[in-house]
Coordinates of C-alpha atoms in Angstrom, one line a residue:
M146 CA 15.9 -28.1 9.0
E147 CA 12.6 -27.4 7.2
I148 CA 10.1 -25.6 9.4
I149 CA 7.5 -25.2 6.7
N150 CA 6.5 -27.8 4.0
I151 CA 3.6 -27.1 1.7
D152 CA 3.0 -30.3 -0.3
N153 CA 1.1 -30.2 -3.6
V154 CA -1.6 -27.8 -2.3
T155 CA -4.6 -26.6 -4.4
F156 CA -7.2 -24.4 -2.8
N157 CA -10.6 -23.0 -4.0
Y158 CA -12.5 -20.3 -2.2
P159 CA -16.3 -21.1 -1.6
E160 CA -18.4 -21.0 -4.8
S161 CA -15.3 -20.4 -6.9
N162 CA -14.4 -22.6 -9.9
K163 CA -11.0 -21.0 -10.3
S164 CA -8.3 -22.2 -7.9
A165 CA -6.7 -19.4 -5.8
L166 CA -3.7 -21.8 -5.4
E167 CA -2.7 -24.5 -7.7
N168 CA -0.2 -27.3 -7.2
I169 CA 1.9 -25.3 -4.7
N170 CA 5.0 -27.0 -3.4
L171 CA 7.2 -24.9 -1.1
K172 CA 9.8 -25.7 1.6
I173 CA 11.1 -23.1 4.0
K174 CA 14.1 -23.6 6.3
E175 CA 14.2 -22.6 10.0
G176 CA 15.5 -19.0 10.3
E177 CA 15.0 -18.2 6.6
F178 CA 13.7 -14.8 5.4
V179 CA 11.4 -15.5 2.4
L180 CA 9.7 -12.8 0.3
I181 CA 6.6 -13.7 -1.8
V182 CA 5.9 -11.4 -4.7
G183 CA 3.5 -11.3 -7.6
P184 CA 0.5 -9.4 -9.0
S185 CA -2.6 -8.5 -7.0
G186 CA -4.9 -11.5 -6.7
C187 CA -2.2 -14.1 -7.6
G188 CA -2.6 -16.0 -4.3
K189 CA 0.2 -14.5 -2.1
S190 CA -2.0 -13.7 0.9
T191 CA -3.9 -17.0 0.5
L192 CA -0.7 -18.9 0.6
I193 CA 0.6 -17.5 3.9
R194 CA -2.9 -17.9 5.4
L195 CA -2.5 -21.6 4.9
L196 CA 0.3 -21.5 7.5
N197 CA -1.9 -20.5 10.4
K198 CA -4.9 -22.4 9.1
I199 CA -7.3 -19.4 8.7
V200 CA -7.4 -20.8 5.2
P201 CA -9.6 -22.8 5.1
D202 CA -10.9 -22.7 8.7
Y203 CA -12.1 -19.1 8.6
Y204 CA -12.6 -18.4 4.9
G205 CA -14.0 -21.8 4.0
G206 CA -13.3 -23.4 0.7
T207 CA -11.8 -26.6 -0.6
L208 CA -8.2 -27.6 0.2
K209 CA -6.3 -30.5 -1.4
G210 CA -2.7 -31.4 -0.4
E211 CA -0.9 -31.0 3.0
V212 CA 0.7 -28.3 5.1
Y213 CA 3.4 -29.3 7.6
I214 CA 4.7 -27.1 10.4
N215 CA 7.8 -28.4 12.2
G216 CA 7.3 -31.7 10.5
K217 CA 3.7 -32.1 11.8
N218 CA 0.6 -32.0 9.6
I219 CA -1.2 -28.8 10.5
D220 CA -4.6 -30.6 10.4
Y221 CA -3.6 -32.5 13.5
L222 CA -2.3 -29.5 15.5
N223 CA -4.7 -27.8 17.9
K224 CA -5.3 -24.1 17.4
S225 CA -3.3 -23.0 20.5
D226 CA -0.3 -24.9 19.2
I227 CA -0.6 -23.2 15.8
V228 CA -0.9 -19.7 17.4
K229 CA 2.1 -20.3 19.6
T230 CA 4.2 -21.5 16.6
V231 CA 2.9 -19.2 13.8
G232 CA 2.3 -15.5 14.3
M233 CA 0.8 -13.2 11.7
V234 CA 0.8 -9.4 11.2
Y235 CA -1.8 -8.0 8.9
Q236 CA -2.0 -5.2 6.4
H237 CA -4.2 -3.0 8.6
P238 CA -3.0 -2.7 12.2
E239 CA -6.3 -1.2 13.3
K240 CA -8.0 -4.5 12.6
Q241 CA -5.4 -6.4 14.7
I242 CA -5.3 -4.0 17.7
I243 CA -8.0 -4.7 20.3
L244 CA -7.1 -2.8 23.5
Q245 CA -6.7 0.9 24.1
D246 CA -3.5 0.8 26.2
V247 CA -0.3 0.1 24.2
E248 CA 1.4 -2.1 26.9
R249 CA -1.8 -4.1 27.5
E250 CA -2.2 -4.7 23.8
I251 CA 1.3 -6.1 23.6
A252 CA 0.5 -8.4 26.5
F253 CA -2.9 -9.5 25.2
G254 CA -1.9 -12.7 23.5
L255 CA 0.1 -13.8 26.6
E256 CA -3.0 -13.1 28.8
N257 CA -5.0 -15.4 26.5
F258 CA -2.5 -18.2 27.1
N259 CA -2.7 -17.7 30.9
T260 CA 1.0 -16.9 30.9
D261 CA 2.7 -16.6 34.3
I262 CA 2.7 -12.9 35.3
N263 CA 6.5 -12.7 35.7
V264 CA 7.1 -14.2 32.3
M265 CA 4.5 -11.9 30.8
K266 CA 6.2 -8.8 32.3
R267 CA 9.6 -9.9 31.1
N268 CA 8.4 -10.7 27.5
V269 CA 6.5 -7.4 27.2
A270 CA 9.5 -5.4 28.5
E271 CA 12.0 -7.2 26.2
V272 CA 9.7 -6.7 23.1
I273 CA 9.2 -3.0 23.9
S274 CA 13.0 -2.6 24.0
L275 CA 13.5 -4.7 20.8
L276 CA 11.0 -2.7 18.8
A277 CA 11.9 0.7 20.3
L278 CA 8.4 1.4 21.8
N279 CA 9.5 2.9 25.1
D280 CA 8.3 6.4 24.1
I281 CA 4.8 5.2 23.5
K282 CA 4.3 2.3 25.9
D283 CA 2.1 4.4 28.2
K284 CA 0.0 5.9 25.4
Q285 CA -3.4 4.9 24.1
T286 CA -3.5 3.0 20.8
N287 CA -5.7 5.6 19.2
E288 CA -3.1 8.3 19.9
I289 CA -0.2 6.8 18.0
S290 CA 0.8 7.0 14.3
G291 CA 0.2 4.3 11.6
G292 CA 3.8 3.2 11.8
Q293 CA 3.7 3.0 15.6
K294 CA 0.5 1.0 15.4
Q295 CA 2.1 -1.5 13.0
R296 CA 5.1 -1.9 15.4
V297 CA 2.7 -2.4 18.3
A298 CA 0.9 -5.1 16.2
I299 CA 4.3 -6.8 15.5
A300 CA 5.2 -6.5 19.3
S301 CA 1.9 -8.2 20.3
V302 CA 2.9 -11.2 18.0
V303 CA 6.6 -11.3 19.0
S304 CA 5.7 -11.2 22.7
M305 CA 4.3 -14.7 22.3
D306 CA 7.6 -15.8 20.9
P307 CA 6.4 -17.8 17.8
D308 CA 9.0 -19.6 15.6
I309 CA 7.4 -18.3 12.4
I310 CA 6.1 -14.7 11.7
L311 CA 4.0 -14.0 8.7
F312 CA 3.6 -10.5 7.3
D313 CA 0.9 -9.6 4.9
E314 CA 1.8 -6.2 3.2
P315 CA 2.8 -4.6 6.6
I316 CA 4.0 -1.3 5.0
S317 CA 1.2 -0.7 2.4
Q318 CA -0.3 2.3 4.2
L319 CA 2.8 3.8 5.8
D320 CA 4.9 6.8 4.8
P321 CA 8.6 6.1 3.8
I322 CA 10.0 6.8 7.2
A323 CA 7.5 4.6 9.1
S324 CA 8.0 1.9 6.4
E325 CA 11.7 1.9 7.2
E326 CA 11.0 1.6 10.9
V327 CA 8.7 -1.4 10.4
L328 CA 11.1 -3.2 8.0
N329 CA 14.1 -2.6 10.3
S330 CA 12.0 -4.2 13.0
I331 CA 11.3 -7.2 10.8
K332 CA 14.9 -7.5 9.8
R333 CA 16.0 -7.5 13.4
L334 CA 13.5 -10.3 14.2
N335 CA 15.2 -12.4 11.6
R336 CA 18.8 -11.4 12.1
D337 CA 19.0 -11.0 15.9
M338 CA 16.3 -13.5 17.0
G339 CA 16.5 -16.1 14.3
K340 CA 12.8 -16.0 13.5
T341 CA 11.6 -17.5 10.3
I342 CA 10.1 -14.6 8.3
V343 CA 7.6 -14.9 5.4
L344 CA 6.8 -11.5 4.0
V345 CA 4.2 -10.7 1.3
E346 CA 4.7 -7.2 -0.1
Q347 CA 4.1 -5.0 -3.2
R348 CA 6.6 -2.2 -2.3
L349 CA 9.6 -4.2 -3.4
D350 CA 12.0 -1.3 -3.5
K351 CA 11.9 -1.2 0.2
C352 CA 12.4 -4.9 1.0
F353 CA 13.6 -7.0 -2.0
H354 CA 17.2 -6.9 -0.9
M355 CA 16.4 -8.1 2.6
A356 CA 15.3 -11.5 1.6
D357 CA 17.3 -14.7 1.6
R358 CA 15.0 -16.1 -1.0
V359 CA 12.2 -14.7 -3.3
I360 CA 9.2 -16.7 -4.4
F361 CA 7.6 -15.4 -7.6
M362 CA 3.9 -16.1 -8.1
E363 CA 1.3 -15.6 -10.8
N364 CA -2.3 -16.9 -11.3
G365 CA -2.2 -19.0 -8.1
K366 CA 1.1 -20.8 -9.1
I367 CA 4.8 -20.5 -8.2
L368 CA 6.6 -19.4 -11.4
G369 CA 10.1 -19.8 -9.9
E370 CA 12.3 -18.8 -7.0
G371 CA 15.7 -17.2 -6.6
T372 CA 17.7 -14.7 -4.5
P373 CA 17.7 -10.9 -4.9
Y374 CA 20.9 -11.3 -7.0
N375 CA 20.0 -14.4 -8.8
I376 CA 16.7 -14.0 -10.5
P377 CA 15.4 -16.7 -12.9
Q378 CA 15.5 -15.8 -16.6
N379 CA 11.7 -16.2 -16.9
I380 CA 11.1 -13.5 -14.3
N381 CA 10.8 -10.1 -16.1
K382 CA 7.4 -8.7 -15.2
K383 CA 7.4 -5.3 -13.5
Y384 CA 5.4 -6.6 -10.5
H385 CA 8.0 -9.2 -9.7
L386 CA 10.9 -6.8 -9.4
P387 CA 11.9 -3.6 -7.6
N388 CA 11.6 -0.6 -10.0
I389 CA 15.4 -0.1 -10.1
S390 CA 15.9 -3.8 -11.2
Y391 CA 13.1 -3.6 -13.7
V392 CA 14.5 -0.4 -15.3
F393 CA 17.9 -1.9 -15.8
K394 CA 16.6 -5.3 -17.0
K395 CA 14.2 -3.6 -19.4
A396 CA 17.1 -1.5 -20.8
G397 CA 19.0 -4.7 -21.5
K398 CA 21.8 -4.1 -19.0
D399 CA 23.9 -7.0 -17.7
I400 CA 24.2 -5.6 -14.2
I401 CA 20.8 -5.6 -12.4
P402 CA 21.0 -3.5 -9.2
V403 CA 18.5 -3.9 -6.4
T404 CA 19.2 -0.8 -4.3
V405 CA 19.9 2.9 -4.9
K406 CA 23.5 2.4 -3.9
E407 CA 24.0 -0.4 -6.4
G408 CA 22.2 1.6 -9.1
R409 CA 24.5 4.5 -8.6
E410 CA 27.5 2.2 -8.8
A411 CA 26.2 0.6 -12.0
I412 CA 26.0 4.0 -13.8
N413 CA 29.1 5.4 -12.2
S414 CA 31.3 5.0 -15.3
I415 CA 28.6 6.1 -17.8
K416 CA 28.8 9.6 -19.2
F417 CA 25.4 11.2 -19.6
N418 CA 24.3 14.3 -21.4
K419 CA 23.8 16.7 -18.4
S420 CA 21.3 18.7 -20.4
H421 CA 18.9 15.8 -20.4
I422 CA 16.0 17.3 -18.6
D423 CA 12.5 16.1 -19.5
K424 CA 10.3 19.1 -19.0
R425 CA 6.8 18.0 -18.3
Q426 CA 5.1 21.2 -19.2
R427 CA 1.4 20.9 -19.8
S428 CA -1.0 23.8 -20.2
L429 CA -3.6 23.7 -17.5
G430 CA -7.1 25.2 -17.4
K431 CA -8.8 27.7 -15.1
C432 CA -8.7 27.5 -11.3
V433 CA -11.4 25.0 -10.1
M434 CA -10.5 25.0 -6.4
E435 CA -9.1 27.6 -4.1
V436 CA -8.4 27.0 -0.4
S437 CA -7.9 30.1 1.6
K438 CA -6.5 30.5 5.2
L439 CA -7.9 27.1 6.3
S440 CA -7.2 26.0 9.8
F441 CA -8.6 23.1 11.8
E442 CA -8.1 21.4 15.2
Y443 CA -9.5 18.1 16.5
E444 CA -8.8 19.2 20.1
R445 CA -8.8 22.8 21.4
G446 CA -5.2 24.2 21.4
S447 CA -3.8 21.5 19.1
K448 CA -3.9 22.5 15.5
T449 CA -4.1 19.8 12.9
L450 CA -4.0 22.2 10.0
N451 CA -2.6 25.7 10.2
N452 CA -3.2 28.5 7.6
I453 CA -3.5 26.3 4.4
N454 CA -3.6 28.2 1.1
F455 CA -3.4 26.6 -2.4
K456 CA -5.1 26.4 -5.8
L457 CA -6.0 23.5 -8.0
N458 CA -6.4 24.0 -11.8
E459 CA -8.5 22.2 -14.4
G460 CA -6.6 19.2 -15.8
E461 CA -4.0 19.3 -13.0
I462 CA -2.7 16.1 -11.3
L463 CA -1.5 17.1 -7.8
A464 CA 0.4 14.8 -5.5
V465 CA 0.1 15.6 -1.8
M466 CA 2.9 14.0 0.2
G467 CA 4.3 13.9 3.7
E468 CA 4.6 11.7 6.8
N469 CA 1.6 10.0 8.5
G470 CA -0.1 12.5 10.7
A471 CA 0.9 15.6 8.6
G472 CA -2.8 16.5 8.0
K473 CA -3.1 15.4 4.4
S474 CA -6.2 13.2 4.8
T475 CA -7.8 15.7 7.2
L476 CA -7.4 18.5 4.7
F477 CA -9.1 16.7 1.9
K478 CA -11.9 15.3 4.2
I479 CA -12.6 19.0 4.8
I480 CA -12.5 19.8 1.1
C481 CA -14.9 17.1 0.2
G482 CA -17.4 18.0 3.0
L483 CA -16.8 15.2 5.5
I484 CA -15.6 17.7 8.1
D485 CA -17.2 21.1 8.4
N486 CA -16.1 22.8 11.7
Y487 CA -13.1 24.5 10.2
K488 CA -11.9 28.0 9.8
G489 CA -11.2 29.5 6.4
K490 CA -12.8 29.1 3.0
V491 CA -13.0 26.5 0.3
F492 CA -14.1 27.7 -3.1
I493 CA -15.1 25.4 -6.0
E494 CA -15.2 27.3 -9.3
G495 CA -15.6 30.5 -7.3
E496 CA -18.5 29.3 -5.1
N497 CA -18.3 28.7 -1.3
F498 CA -18.3 24.9 -1.0
K499 CA -20.3 25.1 2.3
K500 CA -23.3 26.3 0.3
F501 CA -23.4 23.3 -2.0
T502 CA -26.2 20.7 -1.7
M503 CA -25.2 17.1 -1.2
D504 CA -26.1 16.1 -4.8
K505 CA -24.0 19.0 -6.1
R506 CA -21.0 18.0 -3.9
I507 CA -21.2 14.4 -5.1
K508 CA -21.1 15.5 -8.7
K509 CA -18.4 18.1 -8.2
I510 CA -16.0 16.1 -6.0
G511 CA -15.3 12.4 -5.9
Y512 CA -13.4 11.1 -2.8
L513 CA -11.7 7.8 -2.2
S514 CA -10.8 7.2 1.4
Q515 CA -7.7 5.2 2.6
N516 CA -9.7 2.1 3.5
P517 CA -11.6 0.6 0.5
N518 CA -13.6 -1.6 2.9
N519 CA -15.4 1.7 4.0
Y520 CA -17.3 1.5 0.6
F521 CA -18.5 -2.1 0.8
G522 CA -22.0 -3.0 1.9
R523 CA -23.5 -4.6 -1.2
K524 CA -23.3 -8.3 -2.3
T525 CA -21.6 -7.8 -5.6
V526 CA -19.0 -5.5 -7.2
M527 CA -21.7 -4.5 -9.8
E528 CA -24.1 -3.5 -7.1
E529 CA -21.4 -1.6 -5.2
V530 CA -20.3 0.5 -8.1
S531 CA -24.0 1.2 -9.1
Y532 CA -25.0 2.2 -5.6
T533 CA -24.3 6.0 -5.8
L534 CA -25.8 6.4 -9.2
K535 CA -29.0 4.7 -7.9
N536 CA -29.0 7.1 -4.9
I537 CA -29.0 10.2 -7.2
S538 CA -31.4 8.6 -9.7
E539 CA -28.9 8.5 -12.5
Y540 CA -28.4 4.7 -12.9
D541 CA -27.1 3.6 -16.2
E542 CA -25.9 0.0 -16.7
K543 CA -23.7 0.8 -19.7
R544 CA -22.0 3.5 -17.7
V545 CA -21.3 1.1 -14.8
L546 CA -20.0 -1.6 -17.1
K547 CA -17.7 0.9 -18.9
V548 CA -16.1 1.9 -15.6
L549 CA -15.7 -1.8 -14.5
K550 CA -14.0 -2.5 -17.9
T551 CA -11.7 0.5 -17.5
L552 CA -10.5 -0.7 -14.1
D553 CA -10.3 -4.4 -15.2
L554 CA -13.1 -5.5 -12.9
I555 CA -15.6 -7.0 -15.4
H556 CA -14.6 -10.5 -14.5
L557 CA -15.2 -9.7 -10.9
K558 CA -18.6 -8.0 -11.3
D559 CA -20.6 -10.8 -9.6
R560 CA -18.1 -11.4 -6.7
N561 CA -18.6 -10.0 -3.2
P562 CA -16.2 -7.0 -2.8
R563 CA -15.1 -8.2 0.6
D564 CA -13.8 -11.5 -0.9
L565 CA -11.4 -9.7 -3.3
S566 CA -7.7 -9.2 -2.9
G567 CA -6.3 -5.9 -1.5
G568 CA -5.5 -4.5 -5.0
E569 CA -8.9 -5.7 -6.4
K570 CA -10.7 -4.0 -3.5
Q571 CA -8.8 -0.8 -4.2
R572 CA -9.8 -0.8 -7.8
T573 CA -13.4 -1.4 -6.9
A574 CA -13.3 1.5 -4.5
I575 CA -11.9 3.7 -7.2
A576 CA -14.7 2.6 -9.6
C577 CA -17.2 3.7 -6.9
T578 CA -15.5 7.1 -6.9
L579 CA -15.3 7.5 -10.7
I580 CA -18.9 6.4 -11.4
T581 CA -20.4 9.9 -10.8
D582 CA -17.9 11.5 -13.3
P583 CA -16.9 14.3 -10.8
D584 CA -14.9 17.4 -12.0
I585 CA -12.5 17.0 -9.1
L586 CA -11.2 13.6 -8.0
I587 CA -9.5 13.1 -4.6
L588 CA -7.8 9.8 -4.1
D589 CA -6.3 9.0 -0.7
E590 CA -3.5 6.3 -1.1
P591 CA -5.0 5.0 -4.4
T592 CA -2.0 2.7 -5.2
R593 CA -2.1 0.9 -1.8
G594 CA -2.1 -2.9 -2.3
M595 CA -1.7 -2.5 -6.1
D596 CA 0.9 -4.3 -8.2
S597 CA 2.9 -2.3 -10.7
V598 CA 0.8 -3.3 -13.7
A599 CA -2.4 -2.1 -11.9
K600 CA -0.5 1.1 -11.0
E601 CA 0.3 1.7 -14.7
K602 CA -3.3 1.1 -15.6
L603 CA -4.4 3.6 -12.9
G604 CA -1.8 6.1 -14.1
S605 CA -3.1 5.9 -17.6
I606 CA -6.7 6.4 -16.4
I607 CA -5.6 9.4 -14.4
K608 CA -3.8 10.9 -17.4
E609 CA -6.8 10.4 -19.6
L610 CA -9.1 12.0 -17.0
S611 CA -6.8 15.0 -16.7
K612 CA -6.8 15.5 -20.5
K613 CA -10.6 15.7 -20.3
G614 CA -10.2 18.6 -17.8
K615 CA -10.6 16.7 -14.6
A616 CA -8.5 18.0 -11.6
I617 CA -7.0 15.1 -9.7
V618 CA -5.5 15.0 -6.2
L619 CA -3.4 12.0 -5.2
I620 CA -2.7 11.8 -1.4
T621 CA 0.2 9.4 -1.6
H622 CA 3.4 8.0 -0.1
D623 CA 4.3 6.4 -3.5
A624 CA 7.0 8.7 -4.8
D625 CA 7.7 6.5 -7.8
F626 CA 4.0 6.7 -8.9
A627 CA 4.0 10.5 -8.3
G628 CA 7.2 10.9 -10.4
D629 CA 5.7 9.0 -13.3
Y630 CA 2.3 10.8 -13.5
V631 CA 1.9 14.1 -11.6
D632 CA 2.2 17.7 -12.7
S633 CA 2.7 19.3 -9.3
V634 CA 3.5 18.3 -5.7
M635 CA 2.5 19.7 -2.3
L636 CA 4.6 18.6 0.7
M637 CA 2.9 18.8 4.1
F638 CA 4.6 18.7 7.5
A639 CA 2.9 19.1 11.0
G640 CA -0.3 20.6 9.5
E641 CA 1.4 23.1 7.2
I642 CA 2.4 23.2 3.5
V643 CA 6.2 23.3 3.4
A644 CA 6.5 23.1 -0.4
N645 CA 4.1 23.5 -3.4
G646 CA 5.1 23.6 -7.0
K647 CA 6.1 21.7 -10.2
G648 CA 6.4 18.0 -9.6
D649 CA 9.7 17.5 -11.4
E650 CA 11.4 20.2 -9.3
I651 CA 10.1 19.2 -5.9
L652 CA 10.6 15.5 -6.4
W653 CA 14.1 16.0 -7.8
N654 CA 15.2 18.3 -5.0
S655 CA 13.6 16.3 -2.2
I656 CA 16.0 14.7 0.2
Y657 CA 13.6 11.8 1.1
Y658 CA 10.3 12.1 -0.8
S659 CA 11.8 11.5 -4.3
P660 CA 11.4 8.5 -6.7
Q661 CA 14.0 5.7 -6.6
I662 CA 15.1 6.5 -10.1
A663 CA 15.7 10.2 -9.2
K664 CA 18.0 9.0 -6.3
V665 CA 19.9 6.7 -8.7
F666 CA 20.5 9.4 -11.3
K667 CA 20.9 12.3 -8.8
K668 CA 24.6 13.0 -9.5
K669 CA 24.3 12.3 -13.3
C670 CA 21.3 14.0 -14.9
K671 CA 17.8 15.0 -14.1
V672 CA 15.6 11.9 -14.6
I673 CA 12.3 11.4 -12.6
R674 CA 10.3 8.9 -14.6
S675 CA 11.0 5.2 -15.1
K676 CA 10.4 5.2 -18.9
D677 CA 12.9 8.1 -19.3
A678 CA 15.5 6.1 -17.4
I679 CA 15.0 3.0 -19.5
E680 CA 15.4 5.1 -22.8
L681 CA 18.5 6.8 -21.4
L682 CA 20.1 3.5 -20.3
R683 CA 19.4 1.9 -23.7
V684 CA 21.5 4.4 -25.6
M685 CA 24.4 4.4 -23.2

């Protein structure tokens, strides 16, 4: 039985001549797990927002065509019926969580429906067990990790027992371990409870194999659909496939694996030259940053950072990796001057950073925070990217346009930044960081919400900046991106550095924080980067 039917839908956002969705026809069966993939800004999130009517009710715009839920036109359903039938989990759990107490947050939706207290207690208890939240049920929501917050957000939706649950990039800001926890929870909702799942996600290596059906989108249209093991011939773009599948397809192989296990099986009979080691040795410049004996605690007696020591060189691309809560973001908030009550020293080109004026700090260090929305207060992308230059009296329109062009934002320069897609917002925030031409660039989760093509573009920009002598720090959970572009890697755990050295060595030897390609080729030969894997497979 069809639980969702989207019939010939076209949608335009307010004051936009270009359709965000064009002639969309899609039917989804009850209990089906559907994954929607495509480049940033292609209409994925807009499509699923049709299903709970926040498009167009909240965002406005013009909608043509019809949407049916359980055979009923959504236009004739009241809002409470929609909420009871269709639940949605968003990209940022902080925006979805309202209350301070975890257990009360899970019960919040039920309270709004005036649910009987005994039913409410039962639903909350069952959902806590289902999603393994017993250890944190008595905690405050501001005390738990990103992955735990996302599971609490899922629990608050599941407690209302909707038939359909929509997920909009639920693992985009999570470390690999937390991502697995969240995806396992989603899988259980589908497998054990029969929920209809519609998932939008960019990190396809984590979830592609889970879906019953995959919908491929581009430019507001559906290009085709298939299963993880039956992909249409016209689907060959990198942003439509897991990296492993893309590498094998690009290399012209008949077998297209989806998981690491399948990738290993596919190359099992191939004999490789074991001496194939791509040494990424680049000569780096002088030391531009030195951190010495740095410690910090948010609360007395609870150290967030403990005795941190490292150096960063001119032209170096450093990936900082580790689980959520390891202290990565806190460390670099200190280094860029957002936190100053720390112990230890931070030297920039031999000078104590604490003595820098604000203007000097801005010119020396550019910092991109995890949430791009933190940057947005102006009406257009052009105004947003220009803002810092105007504040330091260095505004140059040609310079702004050049940065916008570099990050493929020229066509969006007159749009409101808050109306952009997740990936477009991220690129705009990066433009705001690049505009002052800092010597040291610190990017916290820069690939979040980006499709693979946008990642390649960002990687190329980062490499060009490093060739010009810029030192770049990438705080990231994206091991595949790190494997393709970085010189060195620093692993953090519980506020301490547990590994720091050459990127190839650390990523190759890592048990968990290693690229998918490295995991596939682990027993054969040392391959870290996707392009090397493609070349190697082509000659085999």
